[in-house]
Amino acid sequence: MQYIRKGSERGNVNLGWLNSKHSFSFGQYYDANHMGFSALRVINDDIVQAGRGFETHGHRDMEIISFVVSGALKHKDSTGNDYVIPAGDIQVMSAGKGIRHSEMNASDHEEVNFIQIWIEPNVTGVQPAYLQKSVSDKNGLELLVSESGQNGALKINQEARISKLALSQGEAFDLAVESTTTLGAGYLHIVKGELIVNDVKSDKMTTLTKGDAIGLGTKQKIVVLANDDVLALWFDLPPIG
């Protein structure tokens, strides 16, 4: 199985203060062919203008992850958390049995760009939780989020993992979908740059650029080659079907 999502074909909502690209159906954007991938329900690429943002609103039973690409995001929630998330940090908010929060541009003079991710939890009604960490600037694969919080990763309530993949121009990297009782799908989303994906089994070549993504099935392996400096997010997810 191979699922391709082209960035140029994503849903787009432009409210002036917010310009958002939706990889999957979200809000006013609906596409029956792109409702999510495994437990991955939302990838929104948001640009928020200075001094603006998402006023206080509520969530429940969703793992909400924000990866700040540039600028800084200010988070405040009903459990008392009040933090600024700078570029290079990642945040997890487990909404659990219910939480209210706001997400505002922390700057009054520059925009903020962040990737917001929603992952459906495997348990509901838990206590809300908030976690945040800085991401290194090293090349290679770095685990950021996981089901158990191993090796300094931020914990979520789902058998799923998110890793940062950073490559320099000309650098190659092997990615394989794990095959366990709880993992069996993979998803690669390009944040910056361009790379060539080679499906090891079929030898099919695919070029992905900013905003593009590829979804993979059980035991599928790919080799990626960076055409320029690349920043991407790699998801290990529960099996599909």
mmCIF file of N, CA, C and O in Angstrom, residues 118-187:
data_model
loop_
_atom_site.group_PDB
_atom_site.id
_atom_site.type_symbol
_atom_site.label_atom_id
_atom_site.label_comp_id
_atom_site.label_asym_id
_atom_site.label_seq_id
_atom_site.Cartn_x
_atom_site.Cartn_y
_atom_site.Cartn_z
ATOM 1 N N TRP A 118 -3.084 16.038 15.098
ATOM 2 C CA TRP A 118 -4.005 15.357 16.006
ATOM 3 C C TRP A 118 -3.886 13.851 15.791
ATOM 4 O O TRP A 118 -3.958 13.366 14.655
ATOM 5 N N ILE A 119 -3.711 13.136 16.885
ATOM 6 C CA ILE A 119 -3.688 11.674 16.857
ATOM 7 C C ILE A 119 -4.796 11.166 17.773
ATOM 8 O O ILE A 119 -4.908 11.596 18.933
ATOM 9 N N GLU A 120 -5.614 10.266 17.248
ATOM 10 C CA GLU A 120 -6.707 9.711 18.044
ATOM 11 C C GLU A 120 -6.141 8.822 19.157
ATOM 12 O O GLU A 120 -5.295 7.962 18.897
ATOM 13 N N PRO A 121 -6.581 8.986 20.396
ATOM 14 C CA PRO A 121 -6.044 8.190 21.508
ATOM 15 C C PRO A 121 -6.629 6.776 21.529
ATOM 16 O O PRO A 121 -7.676 6.515 20.934
ATOM 17 N N ASN A 122 -5.937 5.894 22.238
ATOM 18 C CA ASN A 122 -6.463 4.539 22.418
ATOM 19 C C ASN A 122 -7.145 4.363 23.770
ATOM 20 O O ASN A 122 -7.620 3.276 24.099
ATOM 21 N N VAL A 123 -7.186 5.434 24.561
ATOM 22 C CA VAL A 123 -7.958 5.461 25.807
ATOM 23 C C VAL A 123 -8.665 6.809 25.869
ATOM 24 O O VAL A 123 -8.179 7.800 25.320
ATOM 25 N N THR A 124 -9.803 6.849 26.526
ATOM 26 C CA THR A 124 -10.552 8.104 26.637
ATOM 27 C C THR A 124 -10.804 8.441 28.099
ATOM 28 O O THR A 124 -10.695 7.580 28.980
ATOM 29 N N GLY A 125 -11.148 9.697 28.334
ATOM 30 C CA GLY A 125 -11.518 10.126 29.671
ATOM 31 C C GLY A 125 -10.371 10.251 30.656
ATOM 32 O O GLY A 125 -10.607 10.297 31.867
ATOM 33 N N VAL A 126 -9.131 10.326 30.179
ATOM 34 C CA VAL A 126 -7.987 10.429 31.080
ATOM 35 C C VAL A 126 -7.809 11.880 31.531
ATOM 36 O O VAL A 126 -8.414 12.811 30.994
ATOM 37 N N GLN A 127 -6.950 12.073 32.523
ATOM 38 C CA GLN A 127 -6.632 13.420 32.982
ATOM 39 C C GLN A 127 -5.866 14.160 31.886
ATOM 40 O O GLN A 127 -4.958 13.599 31.271
ATOM 41 N N PRO A 128 -6.215 15.426 31.610
ATOM 42 C CA PRO A 128 -5.446 16.201 30.636
ATOM 43 C C PRO A 128 -3.984 16.328 31.068
ATOM 44 O O PRO A 128 -3.670 16.312 32.262
ATOM 45 N N ALA A 129 -3.096 16.446 30.071
ATOM 46 C CA ALA A 129 -1.666 16.554 30.362
ATOM 47 C C ALA A 129 -1.002 17.463 29.342
ATOM 48 O O ALA A 129 -1.470 17.593 28.204
ATOM 49 N N TYR A 130 0.100 18.089 29.766
ATOM 50 C CA TYR A 130 0.860 18.992 28.893
ATOM 51 C C TYR A 130 2.338 18.654 29.004
ATOM 52 O O TYR A 130 2.871 18.497 30.112
ATOM 53 N N LEU A 131 3.027 18.563 27.843
ATOM 54 C CA LEU A 131 4.462 18.292 27.805
ATOM 55 C C LEU A 131 5.082 19.123 26.689
ATOM 56 O O LEU A 131 4.437 19.421 25.680
ATOM 57 N N GLN A 132 6.351 19.469 26.855
ATOM 58 C CA GLN A 132 7.055 20.286 25.859
ATOM 59 C C GLN A 132 8.543 19.946 25.901
ATOM 60 O O GLN A 132 9.095 19.665 26.972
ATOM 61 N N LYS A 133 9.200 19.967 24.734
ATOM 62 C CA LYS A 133 10.646 19.746 24.713
ATOM 63 C C LYS A 133 11.259 20.436 23.507
ATOM 64 O O LYS A 133 10.584 20.705 22.504
ATOM 65 N N SER A 134 12.572 20.692 23.607
ATOM 66 C CA SER A 134 13.326 21.239 22.492
ATOM 67 C C SER A 134 13.795 20.102 21.596
ATOM 68 O O SER A 134 14.060 18.988 22.060
ATOM 69 N N VAL A 135 13.893 20.402 20.309
ATOM 70 C CA VAL A 135 14.339 19.429 19.312
ATOM 71 C C VAL A 135 15.756 19.787 18.908
ATOM 72 O O VAL A 135 16.080 20.971 18.733
ATOM 73 N N SER A 136 16.619 18.795 18.756
ATOM 74 C CA SER A 136 18.006 19.072 18.404
ATOM 75 C C SER A 136 18.100 19.532 16.952
ATOM 76 O O SER A 136 17.160 19.379 16.162
ATOM 77 N N ASP A 137 19.255 20.084 16.586
ATOM 78 C CA ASP A 137 19.479 20.476 15.199
ATOM 79 C C ASP A 137 20.352 19.461 14.464
ATOM 80 O O ASP A 137 20.903 19.744 13.401
ATOM 81 N N LYS A 138 20.469 18.258 15.010
ATOM 82 C CA LYS A 138 21.286 17.214 14.408
ATOM 83 C C LYS A 138 20.572 16.566 13.231
ATOM 84 O O LYS A 138 19.346 16.481 13.201
ATOM 85 N N ASN A 139 21.356 16.075 12.277
ATOM 86 C CA ASN A 139 20.788 15.316 11.172
ATOM 87 C C ASN A 139 20.443 13.897 11.600
ATOM 88 O O ASN A 139 20.924 13.406 12.623
ATOM 89 N N GLY A 140 19.605 13.240 10.800
ATOM 90 C CA GLY A 140 19.188 11.883 11.098
ATOM 91 C C GLY A 140 17.785 11.855 11.669
ATOM 92 O O GLY A 140 17.014 12.807 11.535
ATOM 93 N N LEU A 141 17.453 10.744 12.317
ATOM 94 C CA LEU A 141 16.120 10.522 12.860
ATOM 95 C C LEU A 141 16.148 10.723 14.369
ATOM 96 O O LEU A 141 16.969 10.113 15.061
ATOM 97 N N GLU A 142 15.264 11.567 14.885
ATOM 98 C CA GLU A 142 15.198 11.860 16.318
ATOM 99 C C GLU A 142 13.782 11.625 16.815
ATOM 100 O O GLU A 142 12.840 12.265 16.350
ATOM 101 N N LEU A 143 13.638 10.715 17.771
ATOM 102 C CA LEU A 143 12.324 10.406 18.338
ATOM 103 C C LEU A 143 11.849 11.581 19.195
ATOM 104 O O LEU A 143 12.542 12.023 20.110
ATOM 105 N N LEU A 144 10.639 12.075 18.915
ATOM 106 C CA LEU A 144 10.081 13.211 19.638
ATOM 107 C C LEU A 144 8.902 12.831 20.531
ATOM 108 O O LEU A 144 8.752 13.359 21.632
ATOM 109 N N VAL A 145 8.054 11.935 20.028
ATOM 110 C CA VAL A 145 6.804 11.577 20.703
ATOM 111 C C VAL A 145 6.630 10.074 20.619
ATOM 112 O O VAL A 145 6.918 9.474 19.574
ATOM 113 N N SER A 146 6.165 9.451 21.694
ATOM 114 C CA SER A 146 5.952 8.007 21.648
ATOM 115 C C SER A 146 4.898 7.577 22.649
ATOM 116 O O SER A 146 4.469 8.363 23.510
ATOM 117 N N GLU A 147 4.531 6.299 22.572
ATOM 118 C CA GLU A 147 3.499 5.756 23.441
ATOM 119 C C GLU A 147 3.976 5.564 24.875
ATOM 120 O O GLU A 147 3.163 5.498 25.804
ATOM 121 N N SER A 148 5.287 5.465 25.084
ATOM 122 C CA SER A 148 5.794 5.220 26.436
ATOM 123 C C SER A 148 6.730 6.312 26.932
ATOM 124 O O SER A 148 7.166 6.268 28.086
ATOM 125 N N GLY A 149 7.049 7.274 26.076
ATOM 126 C CA GLY A 149 7.935 8.347 26.486
ATOM 127 C C GLY A 149 9.378 7.921 26.663
ATOM 128 O O GLY A 149 10.141 8.547 27.407
ATOM 129 N N GLN A 150 9.788 6.867 25.934
ATOM 130 C CA GLN A 150 11.157 6.369 26.081
ATOM 131 C C GLN A 150 12.178 7.341 25.482
ATOM 132 O O GLN A 150 11.883 8.114 24.589
ATOM 133 N N ASN A 151 13.375 7.303 26.029
ATOM 134 C CA ASN A 151 14.503 8.090 25.527
ATOM 135 C C ASN A 151 14.205 9.586 25.443
ATOM 136 O O ASN A 151 14.643 10.276 24.519
ATOM 137 N N GLY A 152 13.457 10.086 26.408
ATOM 138 C CA GLY A 152 13.182 11.510 26.470
ATOM 139 C C GLY A 152 12.055 11.987 25.572
ATOM 140 O O GLY A 152 11.799 13.195 25.490
ATOM 141 N N ALA A 153 11.369 11.076 24.892
ATOM 142 C CA ALA A 153 10.242 11.463 24.034
ATOM 143 C C ALA A 153 9.057 11.895 24.888
ATOM 144 O O ALA A 153 8.936 11.525 26.065
ATOM 145 N N LEU A 154 8.172 12.685 24.302
ATOM 146 C CA LEU A 154 6.951 13.104 24.977
ATOM 147 C C LEU A 154 5.898 12.004 24.846
ATOM 148 O O LEU A 154 5.671 11.479 23.755
ATOM 149 N N LYS A 155 5.239 11.678 25.927
ATOM 150 C CA LYS A 155 4.310 10.550 25.943
ATOM 151 C C LYS A 155 2.925 10.955 25.444
ATOM 152 O O LYS A 155 2.413 12.023 25.791
ATOM 153 N N ILE A 156 2.312 10.075 24.633
ATOM 154 C CA ILE A 156 0.926 10.239 24.216
ATOM 155 C C ILE A 156 0.144 8.966 24.501
ATOM 156 O O ILE A 156 0.721 7.896 24.732
ATOM 157 N N ASN A 157 -1.183 9.087 24.481
ATOM 158 C CA ASN A 157 -2.068 7.962 24.756
ATOM 159 C C ASN A 157 -2.464 7.264 23.459
ATOM 160 O O ASN A 157 -3.633 7.241 23.049
ATOM 161 N N GLN A 158 -1.468 6.710 22.786
ATOM 162 C CA GLN A 158 -1.690 5.933 21.570
ATOM 163 C C GLN A 158 -0.404 5.202 21.230
ATOM 164 O O GLN A 158 0.705 5.677 21.513
ATOM 165 N N GLU A 159 -0.546 4.021 20.639
ATOM 166 C CA GLU A 159 0.627 3.277 20.167
ATOM 167 C C GLU A 159 1.093 3.922 18.867
ATOM 168 O O GLU A 159 0.799 3.448 17.765
ATOM 169 N N ALA A 160 1.805 5.022 18.985
ATOM 170 C CA ALA A 160 2.255 5.784 17.824
ATOM 171 C C ALA A 160 3.493 6.576 18.218
ATOM 172 O O ALA A 160 3.703 6.895 19.398
ATOM 173 N N ARG A 161 4.306 6.888 17.208
ATOM 174 C CA ARG A 161 5.530 7.645 17.448
ATOM 175 C C ARG A 161 5.695 8.714 16.369
ATOM 176 O O ARG A 161 5.289 8.515 15.225
ATOM 177 N N ILE A 162 6.296 9.829 16.750
ATOM 178 C CA ILE A 162 6.648 10.880 15.802
ATOM 179 C C ILE A 162 8.140 11.146 15.935
ATOM 180 O O ILE A 162 8.639 11.349 17.057
ATOM 181 N N SER A 163 8.827 11.156 14.811
ATOM 182 C CA SER A 163 10.263 11.451 14.802
ATOM 183 C C SER A 163 10.533 12.581 13.816
ATOM 184 O O SER A 163 9.836 12.729 12.811
ATOM 185 N N LYS A 164 11.558 13.358 14.115
ATOM 186 C CA LYS A 164 12.041 14.371 13.174
ATOM 187 C C LYS A 164 13.101 13.730 12.285
ATOM 188 O O LYS A 164 13.998 13.030 12.772
ATOM 189 N N LEU A 165 13.008 13.961 10.979
ATOM 190 C CA LEU A 165 14.037 13.509 10.051
ATOM 191 C C LEU A 165 14.669 14.744 9.418
ATOM 192 O O LEU A 165 13.980 15.526 8.760
ATOM 193 N N ALA A 166 15.968 14.931 9.629
ATOM 194 C CA ALA A 166 16.698 16.057 9.046
ATOM 195 C C ALA A 166 17.845 15.502 8.201
ATOM 196 O O ALA A 166 18.605 14.647 8.663
ATOM 197 N N LEU A 167 17.933 15.979 6.966
ATOM 198 C CA LEU A 167 18.968 15.521 6.033
ATOM 199 C C LEU A 167 19.584 16.717 5.326
ATOM 200 O O LEU A 167 18.887 17.692 5.009
ATOM 201 N N SER A 168 20.887 16.640 5.053
ATOM 202 C CA SER A 168 21.557 17.630 4.225
ATOM 203 C C SER A 168 21.485 17.210 2.763
ATOM 204 O O SER A 168 21.268 16.027 2.455
ATOM 205 N N GLN A 169 21.660 18.161 1.873
ATOM 206 C CA GLN A 169 21.617 17.875 0.434
ATOM 207 C C GLN A 169 22.567 16.723 0.094
ATOM 208 O O GLN A 169 23.709 16.698 0.522
ATOM 209 N N GLY A 170 22.031 15.750 -0.652
ATOM 210 C CA GLY A 170 22.815 14.599 -1.073
ATOM 211 C C GLY A 170 22.845 13.451 -0.087
ATOM 212 O O GLY A 170 23.348 12.368 -0.403
ATOM 213 N N GLU A 171 22.271 13.638 1.100
ATOM 214 C CA GLU A 171 22.282 12.608 2.130
ATOM 215 C C GLU A 171 21.100 11.658 1.940
ATOM 216 O O GLU A 171 20.001 12.071 1.584
ATOM 217 N N ALA A 172 21.355 10.368 2.161
ATOM 218 C CA ALA A 172 20.316 9.342 2.023
ATOM 219 C C ALA A 172 20.003 8.743 3.387
ATOM 220 O O ALA A 172 20.832 8.770 4.309
ATOM 221 N N PHE A 173 18.794 8.174 3.511
ATOM 222 C CA PHE A 173 18.381 7.568 4.772
ATOM 223 C C PHE A 173 17.378 6.464 4.486
ATOM 224 O O PHE A 173 16.534 6.600 3.595
ATOM 225 N N ASP A 174 17.470 5.357 5.240
ATOM 226 C CA ASP A 174 16.536 4.236 5.108
ATOM 227 C C ASP A 174 15.424 4.363 6.152
ATOM 228 O O ASP A 174 15.700 4.627 7.327
ATOM 229 N N LEU A 175 14.193 4.159 5.722
ATOM 230 C CA LEU A 175 13.049 4.146 6.618
ATOM 231 C C LEU A 175 12.264 2.859 6.402
ATOM 232 O O LEU A 175 12.024 2.467 5.255
ATOM 233 N N ALA A 176 11.869 2.215 7.472
ATOM 234 C CA ALA A 176 11.100 0.972 7.374
ATOM 235 C C ALA A 176 9.914 1.035 8.327
ATOM 236 O O ALA A 176 10.033 1.523 9.456
ATOM 237 N N VAL A 177 8.772 0.562 7.865
ATOM 238 C CA VAL A 177 7.576 0.501 8.710
ATOM 239 C C VAL A 177 7.728 -0.663 9.677
ATOM 240 O O VAL A 177 7.981 -1.792 9.269
ATOM 241 N N GLU A 178 7.593 -0.378 10.949
ATOM 242 C CA GLU A 178 7.680 -1.440 11.946
ATOM 243 C C GLU A 178 6.490 -2.384 11.814
ATOM 244 O O GLU A 178 5.388 -1.977 11.444
ATOM 245 N N SER A 179 6.733 -3.637 12.115
ATOM 246 C CA SER A 179 5.663 -4.637 12.069
ATOM 247 C C SER A 179 5.589 -5.332 13.418
ATOM 248 O O SER A 179 6.356 -6.245 13.707
ATOM 249 N N THR A 180 4.705 -4.849 14.270
ATOM 250 C CA THR A 180 4.490 -5.434 15.589
ATOM 251 C C THR A 180 2.989 -5.606 15.773
ATOM 252 O O THR A 180 2.203 -5.352 14.862
ATOM 253 N N THR A 181 2.598 -6.017 16.962
ATOM 254 C CA THR A 181 1.160 -6.170 17.219
ATOM 255 C C THR A 181 0.456 -4.819 17.273
ATOM 256 O O THR A 181 -0.751 -4.737 17.101
ATOM 257 N N THR A 182 1.221 -3.732 17.485
ATOM 258 C CA THR A 182 0.605 -2.418 17.643
ATOM 259 C C THR A 182 1.034 -1.411 16.573
ATOM 260 O O THR A 182 0.409 -0.362 16.442
ATOM 261 N N LEU A 183 2.092 -1.679 15.836
ATOM 262 C CA LEU A 183 2.571 -0.774 14.803
ATOM 263 C C LEU A 183 2.617 -1.489 13.459
ATOM 264 O O LEU A 183 2.945 -2.667 13.398
ATOM 265 N N GLY A 184 2.277 -0.771 12.385
ATOM 266 C CA GLY A 184 2.293 -1.419 11.073
ATOM 267 C C GLY A 184 1.982 -0.469 9.932
ATOM 268 O O GLY A 184 1.656 -0.898 8.829
ATOM 269 N N ALA A 185 2.084 0.829 10.192
ATOM 270 C CA ALA A 185 1.891 1.827 9.140
ATOM 271 C C ALA A 185 2.888 2.958 9.368
ATOM 272 O O ALA A 185 3.318 3.214 10.497
ATOM 273 N N GLY A 186 3.273 3.632 8.289
ATOM 274 C CA GLY A 186 4.206 4.745 8.396
ATOM 275 C C GLY A 186 3.743 5.908 7.530
ATOM 276 O O GLY A 186 3.068 5.708 6.510
ATOM 277 N N TYR A 187 4.108 7.107 7.943
ATOM 278 C CA TYR A 187 3.688 8.307 7.215
ATOM 279 C C TYR A 187 4.816 9.327 7.289
ATOM 280 O O TYR A 187 5.304 9.645 8.376
#
